[in-house]
PDB file of C-alpha atoms and ligand atoms in Angstrom:
ATOM      1  CA  UNK A   1     107.143 -77.740  24.523  1.00  0.00           C
ATOM      2  CA  UNK A   2     109.703 -78.303  21.567  1.00  0.00           C
ATOM      3  CA  UNK A   3     107.249 -81.184  20.435  1.00  0.00           C
ATOM      4  CA  UNK A   4     104.398 -78.806  19.885  1.00  0.00           C
ATOM      5  CA  UNK A   5     106.460 -76.324  17.841  1.00  0.00           C
ATOM      6  CA  UNK A   6     107.726 -79.181  15.503  1.00  0.00           C
ATOM      7  CA  UNK A   7     104.177 -80.195  15.173  1.00  0.00           C
ATOM      8  CA  UNK A   8     102.945 -76.805  14.046  1.00  0.00           C
ATOM      9  CA  UNK A   9     106.008 -76.373  11.597  1.00  0.00           C
ATOM     10  CA  UNK A  10     104.961 -79.581   9.917  1.00  0.00           C
ATOM     11  CA  UNK A  11     101.344 -78.491   9.932  1.00  0.00           C
ATOM     12  CA  UNK A  12     102.218 -75.308   8.215  1.00  0.00           C
ATOM     13  CA  UNK A  13     104.469 -76.539   5.985  1.00  0.00           C
ATOM     14  CA  UNK A  14     101.893 -79.371   4.872  1.00  0.00           C
ATOM     15  CA  UNK A  15      99.448 -76.425   3.992  1.00  0.00           C
ATOM     16  CA  UNK A  16     101.945 -74.675   2.218  1.00  0.00           C
ATOM     17  CA  UNK A  17     102.596 -77.628  -0.007  1.00  0.00           C
ATOM     18  CA  UNK A  18      98.889 -78.211  -0.509  1.00  0.00           C
ATOM     19  CA  UNK A  19      98.524 -74.722  -1.464  1.00  0.00           C
ATOM     20  CA  UNK A  20     101.442 -74.840  -4.053  1.00  0.00           C
ATOM     21  CA  UNK A  21     100.304 -78.066  -5.402  1.00  0.00           C
ATOM     22  CA  UNK A  22      96.406 -76.627  -5.980  1.00  0.00           C
ATOM     23  CA  UNK A  23      98.064 -73.263  -7.703  1.00  0.00           C
ATOM     24  CA  UNK A  24     100.266 -75.796 -10.033  1.00  0.00           C
ATOM     25  CA  UNK A  25      97.424 -77.806 -10.875  1.00  0.00           C
ATOM     26  CA  UNK A  26      94.912 -74.825 -11.365  1.00  0.00           C
ATOM     27  CA  UNK A  27      97.328 -72.961 -13.736  1.00  0.00           C
ATOM     28  CA  UNK A  28      99.000 -75.709 -15.490  1.00  0.00           C
ATOM     29  CA  UNK A  29      96.953 -78.631 -15.762  1.00  0.00           C
ATOM     30  CA  UNK A  30      93.622 -76.899 -15.265  1.00  0.00           C
ATOM     31  CA  UNK A  31      94.514 -74.248 -17.870  1.00  0.00           C
ATOM     32  CA  UNK A  32      95.642 -76.333 -20.629  1.00  0.00           C
ATOM     33  CA  UNK A  33      92.091 -77.904 -20.821  1.00  0.00           C
ATOM     34  CA  UNK A  34      89.899 -75.351 -21.917  1.00  0.00           C
ATOM     35  CA  UNK A  35      86.160 -75.449 -20.625  1.00  0.00           C
ATOM     36  CA  UNK A  36      83.348 -76.413 -23.090  1.00  0.00           C
ATOM     37  CA  UNK A  37      85.792 -78.121 -25.349  1.00  0.00           C
ATOM     38  CA  UNK A  38      85.696 -81.691 -26.585  1.00  0.00           C
ATOM     39  CA  UNK A  39      89.156 -83.326 -27.213  1.00  0.00           C
ATOM     40  CA  UNK A  40      89.642 -84.183 -30.764  1.00  0.00           C
ATOM     41  CA  UNK A  41      92.694 -86.023 -31.430  1.00  0.00           C
ATOM     42  CA  UNK A  42      92.125 -86.756 -35.227  1.00  0.00           C
ATOM     43  CA  UNK A  43      92.034 -83.339 -36.718  1.00  0.00           C
ATOM     44  CA  UNK A  44      92.189 -85.018 -40.280  1.00  0.00           C
ATOM     45  CA  UNK A  45      88.668 -86.866 -39.679  1.00  0.00           C
ATOM     46  CA  UNK A  46      87.151 -83.483 -39.078  1.00  0.00           C
ATOM     47  CA  UNK A  47      85.174 -82.691 -42.017  1.00  0.00           C
ATOM     48  CA  UNK A  48      83.784 -78.884 -42.331  1.00  0.00           C
ATOM     49  CA  UNK A  49      80.060 -78.923 -43.194  1.00  0.00           C
ATOM     50  CA  UNK A  50      76.656 -77.315 -42.785  1.00  0.00           C
ATOM     51  CA  UNK A  51      73.853 -79.645 -42.070  1.00  0.00           C
ATOM     52  CA  UNK A  52      70.229 -79.232 -41.082  1.00  0.00           C
ATOM     53  CA  UNK A  53      69.660 -81.999 -38.678  1.00  0.00           C
ATOM     54  CA  UNK A  54      66.033 -81.150 -38.155  1.00  0.00           C
ATOM     55  CA  UNK A  55      63.684 -78.421 -39.672  1.00  0.00           C
ATOM     56  CA  UNK A  56      65.389 -75.058 -38.549  1.00  0.00           C
ATOM     57  CA  UNK A  57      68.318 -76.804 -36.384  1.00  0.00           C
ATOM     58  CA  UNK A  58      71.744 -76.569 -38.089  1.00  0.00           C
ATOM     59  CA  UNK A  59      74.896 -78.284 -37.411  1.00  0.00           C
ATOM     60  CA  UNK A  60      77.848 -76.216 -38.506  1.00  0.00           C
ATOM     61  CA  UNK A  61      81.247 -77.621 -38.236  1.00  0.00           C
ATOM     62  CA  UNK A  62      84.037 -75.210 -39.372  1.00  0.00           C
ATOM     63  CA  UNK A  63      87.853 -75.692 -39.577  1.00  0.00           C
ATOM     64  CA  UNK A  64      89.753 -72.556 -38.426  1.00  0.00           C
ATOM     65  CA  UNK A  65      93.585 -72.180 -39.543  1.00  0.00           C
ATOM     66  CA  UNK A  66      96.057 -69.495 -40.474  1.00  0.00           C
ATOM     67  CA  UNK A  67      94.565 -67.716 -42.209  1.00  0.00           C
ATOM     68  CA  UNK A  68      91.026 -68.911 -43.217  1.00  0.00           C
ATOM     69  CA  UNK A  69      87.778 -70.462 -42.092  1.00  0.00           C
ATOM     70  CA  UNK A  70      86.388 -73.381 -43.996  1.00  0.00           C
ATOM     71  CA  UNK A  71      83.626 -73.092 -44.897  1.00  0.00           C
ATOM     72  CA  UNK A  72      84.276 -69.338 -45.418  1.00  0.00           C
ATOM     73  CA  UNK A  73      80.499 -68.745 -46.423  1.00  0.00           C
ATOM     74  CA  UNK A  74      77.785 -70.297 -44.159  1.00  0.00           C
ATOM     75  CA  UNK A  75      74.191 -69.879 -45.588  1.00  0.00           C
ATOM     76  CA  UNK A  76      71.238 -70.772 -43.448  1.00  0.00           C
ATOM     77  CA  UNK A  77      67.454 -71.040 -44.516  1.00  0.00           C
ATOM     78  CA  UNK A  78      65.267 -69.999 -41.805  1.00  0.00           C
ATOM     79  CA  UNK A  79      67.350 -71.178 -38.949  1.00  0.00           C
ATOM     80  CA  UNK A  80      66.009 -71.228 -35.220  1.00  0.00           C
ATOM     81  CA  UNK A  81      68.791 -72.859 -33.573  1.00  0.00           C
ATOM     82  CA  UNK A  82      72.754 -73.289 -34.739  1.00  0.00           C
ATOM     83  CA  UNK A  83      75.121 -75.920 -33.041  1.00  0.00           C
ATOM     84  CA  UNK A  84      78.520 -74.633 -33.869  1.00  0.00           C
ATOM     85  CA  UNK A  85      81.636 -77.009 -33.587  1.00  0.00           C
ATOM     86  CA  UNK A  86      84.682 -75.138 -34.427  1.00  0.00           C
ATOM     87  CA  UNK A  87      88.309 -76.829 -34.709  1.00  0.00           C
ATOM     88  CA  UNK A  88      91.499 -75.029 -34.810  1.00  0.00           C
ATOM     89  CA  UNK A  89      94.239 -76.759 -36.853  1.00  0.00           C
ATOM     90  CA  UNK A  90      97.071 -74.965 -35.409  1.00  0.00           C
ATOM     91  CA  UNK A  91      97.037 -72.180 -33.078  1.00  0.00           C
ATOM     92  CA  UNK A  92      94.435 -70.145 -30.926  1.00  0.00           C
ATOM     93  CA  UNK A  93      91.906 -68.481 -33.162  1.00  0.00           C
ATOM     94  CA  UNK A  94      88.464 -66.819 -32.461  1.00  0.00           C
ATOM     95  CA  UNK A  95      85.343 -67.303 -34.102  1.00  0.00           C
ATOM     96  CA  UNK A  96      82.875 -64.319 -33.608  1.00  0.00           C
ATOM     97  CA  UNK A  97      79.875 -63.118 -35.800  1.00  0.00           C
ATOM     98  CA  UNK A  98      79.085 -59.426 -35.735  1.00  0.00           C
ATOM     99  CA  UNK A  99      76.115 -58.283 -33.842  1.00  0.00           C
ATOM    100  CA  UNK A 100      75.590 -61.530 -31.970  1.00  0.00           C
ATOM    101  CA  UNK A 101      76.700 -63.276 -28.883  1.00  0.00           C
ATOM    102  CA  UNK A 102      78.503 -65.723 -31.023  1.00  0.00           C
ATOM    103  CA  UNK A 103      82.091 -65.252 -29.755  1.00  0.00           C
ATOM    104  CA  UNK A 104      84.351 -68.355 -29.133  1.00  0.00           C
ATOM    105  CA  UNK A 105      87.938 -68.941 -28.551  1.00  0.00           C
ATOM    106  CA  UNK A 106      89.313 -71.991 -30.532  1.00  0.00           C
ATOM    107  CA  UNK A 107      92.156 -73.777 -29.160  1.00  0.00           C
ATOM    108  CA  UNK A 108      94.619 -75.846 -31.121  1.00  0.00           C
ATOM    109  CA  UNK A 109      93.216 -79.393 -31.836  1.00  0.00           C
ATOM    110  CA  UNK A 110      90.051 -78.801 -29.700  1.00  0.00           C
ATOM    111  CA  UNK A 111      86.725 -78.386 -30.892  1.00  0.00           C
ATOM    112  CA  UNK A 112      84.782 -75.529 -29.488  1.00  0.00           C
ATOM    113  CA  UNK A 113      81.137 -75.982 -29.344  1.00  0.00           C
ATOM    114  CA  UNK A 114      78.283 -73.554 -28.975  1.00  0.00           C
ATOM    115  CA  UNK A 115      74.615 -73.770 -29.224  1.00  0.00           C
ATOM    116  CA  UNK A 116      73.208 -70.415 -30.763  1.00  0.00           C
ATOM    117  CA  UNK A 117      69.473 -69.407 -30.521  1.00  0.00           C
ATOM    118  CA  UNK A 118      68.903 -67.279 -33.470  1.00  0.00           C
ATOM    119  CA  UNK A 119      66.963 -64.162 -33.074  1.00  0.00           C
ATOM    120  CA  UNK A 120      63.757 -64.783 -35.289  1.00  0.00           C
ATOM    121  CA  UNK A 121      64.009 -61.177 -37.054  1.00  0.00           C
ATOM    122  CA  UNK A 122      67.696 -61.885 -37.886  1.00  0.00           C
ATOM    123  CA  UNK A 123      68.327 -61.927 -41.761  1.00  0.00           C
ATOM    124  CA  UNK A 124      71.023 -60.711 -44.086  1.00  0.00           C
ATOM    125  CA  UNK A 125      74.660 -60.908 -44.442  1.00  0.00           C
ATOM    126  CA  UNK A 126      77.023 -60.809 -41.368  1.00  0.00           C
ATOM    127  CA  UNK A 127      80.662 -60.933 -40.928  1.00  0.00           C
ATOM    128  CA  UNK A 128      82.573 -63.729 -39.300  1.00  0.00           C
ATOM    129  CA  UNK A 129      86.030 -62.739 -37.998  1.00  0.00           C
ATOM    130  CA  UNK A 130      88.762 -64.220 -35.927  1.00  0.00           C
ATOM    131  CA  UNK A 131      89.130 -61.818 -32.847  1.00  0.00           C
ATOM    132  CA  UNK A 132      92.398 -63.570 -31.282  1.00  0.00           C
ATOM    133  CA  UNK A 133      95.554 -62.302 -32.738  1.00  0.00           C
ATOM    134  CA  UNK A 134      96.934 -65.501 -34.711  1.00  0.00           C
ATOM    135  CA  UNK A 135      99.861 -64.455 -36.873  1.00  0.00           C
ATOM    136  CA  UNK A 136     100.760 -61.890 -39.712  1.00  0.00           C
ATOM    137  CA  UNK A 137      97.686 -62.601 -41.573  1.00  0.00           C
ATOM    138  CA  UNK A 138      95.417 -62.375 -38.964  1.00  0.00           C
ATOM    139  CA  UNK A 139      93.535 -59.614 -40.192  1.00  0.00           C
ATOM    140  CA  UNK A 140      92.460 -61.343 -43.366  1.00  0.00           C
ATOM    141  CA  UNK A 141      90.676 -64.339 -41.697  1.00  0.00           C
ATOM    142  CA  UNK A 142      87.086 -63.921 -41.871  1.00  0.00           C
ATOM    143  CA  UNK A 143      84.040 -65.237 -43.379  1.00  0.00           C
ATOM    144  CA  UNK A 144      80.144 -64.441 -43.857  1.00  0.00           C
ATOM    145  CA  UNK A 145      77.186 -65.787 -42.322  1.00  0.00           C
ATOM    146  CA  UNK A 146      74.089 -65.541 -44.576  1.00  0.00           C
ATOM    147  CA  UNK A 147      70.682 -65.773 -43.133  1.00  0.00           C
ATOM    148  CA  UNK A 148      67.573 -66.121 -45.661  1.00  0.00           C
ATOM    149  CA  UNK A 149      63.929 -66.070 -44.245  1.00  0.00           C
TER     150      UNK A 149
HETATM  151 CU1  CUA B 201      92.936 -66.583 -36.509  1.00  0.00          CU
HETATM  152 CU2  CUA B 201      93.355 -64.315 -35.846  1.00  0.00          CU
END
C-alpha cells in the first residue's frame, strides 16, 4: 500500500515538474524569439533600401530607431506587392501604415518581414507611424508612403 502511495507522489511530482518546465519554456525561451522574424546579428550590414525586384514588386528595407525611420519617405510606382523588411536598431518599435493592414511590431535586432498585397486602387500619401511606445520621442517617429499610379 505504501509503495503505491510513493508511486503516485512521484508521478504527480513528475507531471508538476513537466508543467513548470513547459511554462518556463513558453514564457522565457519561446517569448524571446518573435514569430515571423529573422535573426539578424549584424545590424551594421543592414542597408535601408527601396528596390523593384520585378515589375510591380518591391523590396523595402527600413531601419527603425529612436526616433526615426530610414528611409522616412518611401515612393513606389504602381506597386502590386511590397516585401517589407524592418529592422530595429535599439528598442521595440512599431511600423504601421494608416488605412492598411501593415502593422508590425519590430523587436530589437530582429528583422520583421511582411508581404503586403497593395490594393490596386490605392494611391496618394499615407502616414507611416510607430505604434509601440519607444521613449520620449515616440510621437515624432513617423514617415510617409507615397504611391503613384
Ligand atoms: Cu518607435 Cu514609438
